[in-house]
mmCIF file of C-alpha atoms in Angstrom:
data_model
loop_
_atom_site.group_PDB
_atom_site.id
_atom_site.type_symbol
_atom_site.label_atom_id
_atom_site.label_comp_id
_atom_site.label_asym_id
_atom_site.label_seq_id
_atom_site.Cartn_x
_atom_site.Cartn_y
_atom_site.Cartn_z
ATOM 1 C CA UNK A 285 94.080 -51.570 131.054
ATOM 2 C CA UNK A 286 93.358 -52.484 127.319
ATOM 3 C CA UNK A 287 92.485 -49.572 124.844
ATOM 4 C CA UNK A 288 90.958 -49.941 121.218
ATOM 5 C CA UNK A 289 90.847 -46.755 119.515
ATOM 6 C CA UNK A 290 88.769 -47.074 116.235
ATOM 7 C CA UNK A 291 88.273 -44.699 114.131
ATOM 8 C CA UNK A 292 85.569 -45.140 110.884
ATOM 9 C CA UNK A 293 83.423 -44.235 108.381
ATOM 10 C CA UNK A 294 79.906 -42.553 109.829
ATOM 11 C CA UNK A 295 78.151 -45.182 107.498
ATOM 12 C CA UNK A 296 75.593 -47.034 109.241
ATOM 13 C CA UNK A 297 76.740 -50.170 107.204
ATOM 14 C CA UNK A 298 79.854 -50.613 109.733
ATOM 15 C CA UNK A 299 77.488 -50.945 112.600
ATOM 16 C CA UNK A 300 77.416 -54.995 112.372
ATOM 17 C CA UNK A 301 81.352 -55.452 111.412
ATOM 18 C CA UNK A 302 81.948 -53.255 114.723
ATOM 19 C CA UNK A 303 79.362 -55.069 117.061
ATOM 20 C CA UNK A 304 80.730 -58.155 116.022
ATOM 21 C CA UNK A 305 84.741 -57.052 116.711
ATOM 22 C CA UNK A 306 83.035 -55.728 119.614
ATOM 23 C CA UNK A 307 82.268 -58.652 121.233
ATOM 24 C CA UNK A 308 85.099 -60.545 120.667
ATOM 25 C CA UNK A 309 87.141 -57.954 122.607
ATOM 26 C CA UNK A 310 84.333 -58.182 125.440
ATOM 27 C CA UNK A 311 85.143 -62.054 125.420
ATOM 28 C CA UNK A 312 88.674 -61.559 126.115
ATOM 29 C CA UNK A 313 87.758 -60.041 129.597
ATOM 30 C CA UNK A 314 87.250 -63.470 132.225
ATOM 31 C CA UNK A 315 84.745 -61.659 134.501
ATOM 32 C CA UNK A 316 82.184 -60.925 130.838
ATOM 33 C CA UNK A 317 83.016 -64.502 129.569
ATOM 34 C CA UNK A 318 80.424 -66.043 131.646
ATOM 35 C CA UNK A 319 78.381 -63.117 131.550
ATOM 36 C CA UNK A 320 76.382 -63.281 128.137
ATOM 37 C CA UNK A 321 73.979 -61.245 129.848
ATOM 38 C CA UNK A 322 76.249 -57.767 130.448
ATOM 39 C CA UNK A 323 78.166 -59.091 127.131
ATOM 40 C CA UNK A 324 74.220 -58.556 125.346
ATOM 41 C CA UNK A 325 73.529 -55.437 126.642
ATOM 42 C CA UNK A 326 77.519 -53.736 126.400
ATOM 43 C CA UNK A 327 77.108 -54.602 122.655
ATOM 44 C CA UNK A 328 73.269 -53.199 122.377
ATOM 45 C CA UNK A 329 74.265 -49.970 124.340
ATOM 46 C CA UNK A 330 77.337 -49.534 121.580
ATOM 47 C CA UNK A 331 74.964 -50.369 118.986
ATOM 48 C CA UNK A 332 72.319 -48.039 120.323
ATOM 49 C CA UNK A 333 75.388 -44.848 120.904
ATOM 50 C CA UNK A 334 76.612 -45.412 117.240
ATOM 51 C CA UNK A 335 73.081 -45.442 115.520
ATOM 52 C CA UNK A 336 72.929 -42.055 117.487
ATOM 53 C CA UNK A 337 75.998 -40.788 116.582
ATOM 54 C CA UNK A 338 75.614 -41.322 112.368
ATOM 55 C CA UNK A 339 71.903 -41.092 111.862
ATOM 56 C CA UNK A 340 71.833 -36.979 113.234
ATOM 57 C CA UNK A 341 73.586 -34.435 110.250
ATOM 58 C CA UNK A 342 76.557 -33.584 110.268
ATOM 59 C CA UNK A 343 77.852 -29.782 111.313
ATOM 60 C CA UNK A 344 78.998 -28.248 107.839
ATOM 61 C CA UNK A 345 82.592 -29.143 106.575
ATOM 62 C CA UNK A 346 82.868 -31.956 109.288
ATOM 63 C CA UNK A 347 84.759 -35.186 108.503
ATOM 64 C CA UNK A 348 82.444 -38.072 107.987
ATOM 65 C CA UNK A 349 83.484 -39.905 110.602
ATOM 66 C CA UNK A 350 82.920 -41.341 114.121
ATOM 67 C CA UNK A 351 85.335 -42.361 116.705
ATOM 68 C CA UNK A 352 85.471 -44.794 119.388
ATOM 69 C CA UNK A 353 87.323 -45.338 122.314
ATOM 70 C CA UNK A 354 87.061 -48.329 124.231
ATOM 71 C CA UNK A 355 89.278 -49.129 127.807
ATOM 72 C CA UNK A 356 88.668 -52.426 129.920
ATOM 73 C CA UNK A 357 90.154 -53.371 132.574
ATOM 74 C CA UNK A 358 89.142 -55.987 135.052
ATOM 75 C CA UNK A 359 86.660 -53.452 136.746
ATOM 76 C CA UNK A 360 85.233 -51.160 134.536
ATOM 77 C CA UNK A 361 84.065 -51.035 130.977
ATOM 78 C CA UNK A 362 84.495 -46.740 129.309
ATOM 79 C CA UNK A 363 83.240 -46.248 125.888
ATOM 80 C CA UNK A 364 83.484 -43.192 124.285
ATOM 81 C CA UNK A 365 81.806 -42.659 120.940
ATOM 82 C CA UNK A 366 82.957 -39.150 119.204
ATOM 83 C CA UNK A 367 79.976 -37.966 116.833
ATOM 84 C CA UNK A 368 80.539 -34.144 114.286
ATOM 85 C CA UNK A 369 77.421 -34.242 114.130
ATOM 86 C CA UNK A 370 74.698 -31.314 115.308
ATOM 87 C CA UNK A 371 74.632 -32.650 118.815
ATOM 88 C CA UNK A 372 71.696 -32.782 121.275
ATOM 89 C CA UNK A 373 70.662 -31.728 124.365
ATOM 90 C CA UNK A 374 70.628 -35.535 126.533
ATOM 91 C CA UNK A 375 69.145 -33.994 128.925
ATOM 92 C CA UNK A 376 65.926 -33.083 127.081
ATOM 93 C CA UNK A 377 65.706 -36.312 125.703
ATOM 94 C CA UNK A 378 62.143 -37.612 127.229
ATOM 95 C CA UNK A 379 61.406 -41.161 128.571
ATOM 96 C CA UNK A 380 59.555 -42.805 126.607
ATOM 97 C CA UNK A 381 56.337 -42.865 127.012
ATOM 98 C CA UNK A 382 55.372 -46.722 127.216
ATOM 99 C CA UNK A 383 51.340 -45.996 127.388
ATOM 100 C CA UNK A 384 51.445 -45.210 123.605
ATOM 101 C CA UNK A 385 53.914 -47.953 122.631
ATOM 102 C CA UNK A 386 56.257 -45.627 120.490
ATOM 103 C CA UNK A 387 57.633 -46.852 117.178
ATOM 104 C CA UNK A 388 61.206 -44.639 118.140
ATOM 105 C CA UNK A 389 62.950 -43.176 121.692
ATOM 106 C CA UNK A 390 64.283 -45.659 123.324
ATOM 107 C CA UNK A 391 67.618 -45.359 122.577
ATOM 108 C CA UNK A 392 68.767 -42.953 124.798
ATOM 109 C CA UNK A 393 66.767 -44.829 127.788
ATOM 110 C CA UNK A 394 68.004 -48.115 127.225
ATOM 111 C CA UNK A 395 71.950 -46.640 127.248
ATOM 112 C CA UNK A 396 71.036 -45.175 130.578
ATOM 113 C CA UNK A 397 69.136 -47.923 132.142
ATOM 114 C CA UNK A 398 72.245 -50.225 130.533
ATOM 115 C CA UNK A 399 75.387 -48.005 132.545
ATOM 116 C CA UNK A 400 75.732 -46.906 135.733
ATOM 117 C CA UNK A 401 77.300 -43.324 133.796
ATOM 118 C CA UNK A 402 76.424 -41.628 130.663
ATOM 119 C CA UNK A 403 77.598 -37.965 129.793
ATOM 120 C CA UNK A 404 77.182 -36.170 127.184
ATOM 121 C CA UNK A 405 79.264 -33.357 125.763
ATOM 122 C CA UNK A 406 79.201 -30.553 122.614
ATOM 123 C CA UNK A 407 82.410 -29.712 121.572
ATOM 124 C CA UNK A 408 82.234 -27.782 118.484
ATOM 125 C CA UNK A 409 84.476 -28.863 115.768
ATOM 126 C CA UNK A 410 86.455 -31.036 118.131
ATOM 127 C CA UNK A 411 82.676 -33.519 118.030
ATOM 128 C CA UNK A 412 81.243 -34.622 120.491
ATOM 129 C CA UNK A 413 81.095 -36.844 122.932
ATOM 130 C CA UNK A 414 79.048 -39.762 124.640
ATOM 131 C CA UNK A 415 81.437 -40.694 127.052
ATOM 132 C CA UNK A 416 79.687 -44.332 129.074
ATOM 133 C CA UNK A 417 80.713 -46.308 132.007
ATOM 134 C CA UNK A 418 80.031 -49.625 133.491
ATOM 135 C CA UNK A 419 81.236 -51.633 136.074
ATOM 136 C CA UNK A 420 81.414 -55.010 137.027
ATOM 137 C CA UNK A 421 80.241 -56.815 139.866
ATOM 138 C CA UNK B 1473 69.446 -59.907 109.232
ATOM 139 C CA UNK B 1474 67.548 -62.439 107.357
ATOM 140 C CA UNK B 1475 63.606 -62.865 106.658
ATOM 141 C CA UNK B 1476 62.138 -65.629 105.042
ATOM 142 C CA UNK B 1477 58.234 -65.834 104.560
ATOM 143 C CA UNK B 1478 56.335 -69.064 104.932
ATOM 144 C CA UNK B 1479 52.724 -68.646 104.197
ATOM 145 C CA UNK B 1480 50.465 -71.361 106.406
ATOM 146 C CA UNK B 1481 46.547 -71.907 106.049
ATOM 147 C CA UNK B 1482 46.058 -69.505 108.854
ATOM 148 C CA UNK B 1483 48.491 -67.218 108.833
ATOM 149 C CA UNK B 1484 52.125 -65.978 107.287
ATOM 150 C CA UNK B 1485 55.105 -66.902 109.142
ATOM 151 C CA UNK B 1486 58.288 -64.474 108.617
ATOM 152 C CA UNK B 1487 61.514 -66.468 110.191
ATOM 153 C CA UNK B 1488 63.659 -63.248 110.985
ATOM 154 C CA UNK B 1489 67.584 -64.426 111.785
ATOM 155 C CA UNK B 1490 70.617 -62.596 112.275
ATOM 156 C CA UNK B 1491 70.877 -58.776 113.738
ATOM 157 C CA UNK B 1492 67.652 -56.563 113.868
ATOM 158 C CA UNK B 1493 69.324 -53.225 114.416
ATOM 159 C CA UNK B 1494 68.553 -50.054 112.013
ATOM 160 C CA UNK B 1495 69.493 -52.041 108.654
ATOM 161 C CA UNK B 1496 67.819 -55.257 109.541
ATOM 162 C CA UNK B 1497 64.413 -52.581 110.495
ATOM 163 C CA UNK B 1498 64.103 -51.426 107.407
ATOM 164 C CA UNK B 1499 64.753 -54.392 105.668
ATOM 165 C CA UNK B 1500 61.159 -56.202 107.706
ATOM 166 C CA UNK B 1501 59.154 -53.701 107.073
ATOM 167 C CA UNK B 1502 58.903 -53.452 103.839
ATOM 168 C CA UNK B 1503 58.244 -57.137 103.806
ATOM 169 C CA UNK B 1504 56.221 -56.074 105.593
ATOM 170 C CA UNK B 1505 54.161 -53.296 103.811
ATOM 171 C CA UNK B 1506 54.668 -55.407 100.997
ATOM 172 C CA UNK B 1507 52.324 -58.390 102.078
ATOM 173 C CA UNK B 1508 50.316 -56.450 103.842
ATOM 174 C CA UNK B 1509 49.446 -54.888 100.512
ATOM 175 C CA UNK B 1510 48.203 -58.613 99.383
ATOM 176 C CA UNK B 1511 46.111 -58.999 101.787
ATOM 177 C CA UNK B 1512 47.822 -61.658 104.099
ATOM 178 C CA UNK B 1513 48.860 -59.907 107.729
ATOM 179 C CA UNK B 1514 48.198 -62.777 110.613
ATOM 180 C CA UNK B 1515 51.596 -62.579 111.011
ATOM 181 C CA UNK B 1516 54.244 -64.508 113.094
ATOM 182 C CA UNK B 1517 57.305 -63.579 113.451
ATOM 183 C CA UNK B 1518 59.895 -66.184 114.627
ATOM 184 C CA UNK B 1519 62.020 -64.354 116.081
ATOM 185 C CA UNK B 1520 64.260 -68.333 117.747
ATOM 186 C CA UNK B 1521 67.018 -67.037 115.264
ATOM 187 C CA UNK B 1522 67.288 -63.494 116.003
ATOM 188 C CA UNK B 1523 71.092 -62.919 117.674
ATOM 189 C CA UNK B 1524 70.273 -58.906 118.528
ATOM 190 C CA UNK B 1525 67.689 -56.763 118.931
ATOM 191 C CA UNK B 1526 68.215 -52.704 119.350
ATOM 192 C CA UNK B 1527 65.665 -50.050 119.604
ATOM 193 C CA UNK B 1528 65.710 -49.895 115.680
ATOM 194 C CA UNK B 1529 64.479 -54.089 115.774
ATOM 195 C CA UNK B 1530 62.016 -53.203 118.942
ATOM 196 C CA UNK B 1531 60.697 -50.519 116.545
ATOM 197 C CA UNK B 1532 60.273 -51.522 113.641
ATOM 198 C CA UNK B 1533 58.614 -54.250 115.741
ATOM 199 C CA UNK B 1534 55.932 -51.858 117.120
ATOM 200 C CA UNK B 1535 55.973 -50.825 113.343
ATOM 201 C CA UNK B 1536 54.599 -54.040 111.747
ATOM 202 C CA UNK B 1537 52.374 -54.591 114.048
ATOM 203 C CA UNK B 1538 51.000 -51.284 113.114
ATOM 204 C CA UNK B 1539 50.686 -52.264 109.718
ATOM 205 C CA UNK B 1540 48.808 -55.797 110.467
ATOM 206 C CA UNK B 1541 46.189 -53.892 112.438
ATOM 207 C CA UNK B 1542 45.589 -50.781 110.176
ATOM 208 C CA UNK B 1543 44.997 -53.971 107.139
ATOM 209 C CA UNK B 1544 42.186 -56.175 109.773
ATOM 210 C CA UNK B 1545 45.501 -58.195 110.756
ATOM 211 C CA UNK B 1546 47.798 -58.993 114.023
ATOM 212 C CA UNK B 1547 51.596 -59.953 114.348
ATOM 213 C CA UNK B 1548 52.472 -62.436 116.788
ATOM 214 C CA UNK B 1549 55.678 -63.476 118.045
ATOM 215 C CA UNK B 1550 57.369 -66.936 118.327
ATOM 216 C CA UNK B 1551 59.850 -68.296 120.858
ATOM 217 C CA UNK B 1552 62.459 -65.554 121.421
ATOM 218 C CA UNK B 1553 65.892 -65.818 123.631
ATOM 219 C CA UNK B 1554 65.931 -64.461 126.867
ATOM 220 C CA UNK B 1555 68.125 -61.652 125.840
ATOM 221 C CA UNK B 1556 65.351 -60.536 122.955
ATOM 222 C CA UNK B 1557 62.374 -60.864 125.815
ATOM 223 C CA UNK B 1558 64.690 -58.702 128.457
ATOM 224 C CA UNK B 1559 64.928 -55.608 125.734
ATOM 225 C CA UNK B 1560 60.926 -55.863 125.223
ATOM 226 C CA UNK B 1561 60.239 -56.066 128.799
ATOM 227 C CA UNK B 1562 62.656 -52.700 129.468
ATOM 228 C CA UNK B 1563 60.627 -51.210 126.819
ATOM 229 C CA UNK B 1564 57.314 -52.592 128.329
ATOM 230 C CA UNK B 1565 56.668 -53.626 124.958
ATOM 231 C CA UNK B 1566 56.047 -57.074 126.184
ATOM 232 C CA UNK B 1567 52.048 -55.596 127.154
ATOM 233 C CA UNK B 1568 51.528 -54.610 123.393
ATOM 234 C CA UNK B 1569 52.887 -57.922 122.095
ATOM 235 C CA UNK B 1570 50.911 -61.539 122.048
ATOM 236 C CA UNK B 1571 54.334 -63.366 123.077
ATOM 237 C CA UNK B 1572 54.240 -67.159 122.470
ATOM 238 C CA UNK B 1573 56.860 -69.617 123.169
ATOM 239 C CA UNK B 1574 56.613 -71.564 119.629
ATOM 240 C CA UNK B 1575 55.497 -70.955 116.401
ATOM 241 C CA UNK B 1576 52.491 -73.669 116.266
ATOM 242 C CA UNK B 1577 51.684 -72.139 119.524
ATOM 243 C CA UNK B 1578 51.620 -68.536 117.835
ATOM 244 C CA UNK B 1579 49.886 -70.262 114.507
ATOM 245 C CA UNK B 1580 46.978 -72.266 116.956
ATOM 246 C CA UNK B 1581 45.768 -68.194 118.356
ATOM 247 C CA UNK B 1582 45.218 -67.197 114.939
ATOM 248 C CA UNK B 1583 42.523 -70.144 114.525
ATOM 249 C CA UNK B 1584 40.591 -69.602 117.874
#
């Protein structure tokens, strides 16, 4: 099992740098290397999760950081994104209205579509964590 | 994300390259609004060099389509890579956009 723990400022300008690092890490897996669509999907999910974590307003006096914990083994990847924002009720977020062609509201839908397991917990000053898992076929 | 605009006789081609995420989305919408002010709104977004798009990028495409439409024009997508097409299909936005395999094909569609 390979583990990566990254603490970074809660700023959108670091999205691309993390994405490049993440993609390179995924390329080290033999099962992923030959599956560009799965690599793309995981990169997409991380981008959505990080964008969500960064764009929500912080709780007062909370650290302006996000923490990524990524674990990759031969069969599965687990991604945990922790932020210190106000959080949201993931169960209350509706699916996009596909007849209205919305400009936003696709992020959580995309994450749920691409991952096998999605859970979001709000832990006050300990932060909010979006936990994602995907098995490799 | 980088965008270069090519002015053609009947259309304007946005050659977009790189990663179209929240950062690129704002830049793209700004470029589009600027061109709309000049009343040039027959837009072709050349996506052949876009290597990544997320929901923010998708949202920018929808916003630009609306901007073009509100100014009497339209937006056509050209040459998206397979991963980009997959996202458009997942979000059902392939039903909203006219998607062409090449820029020339998209340009010709404005002449009809």
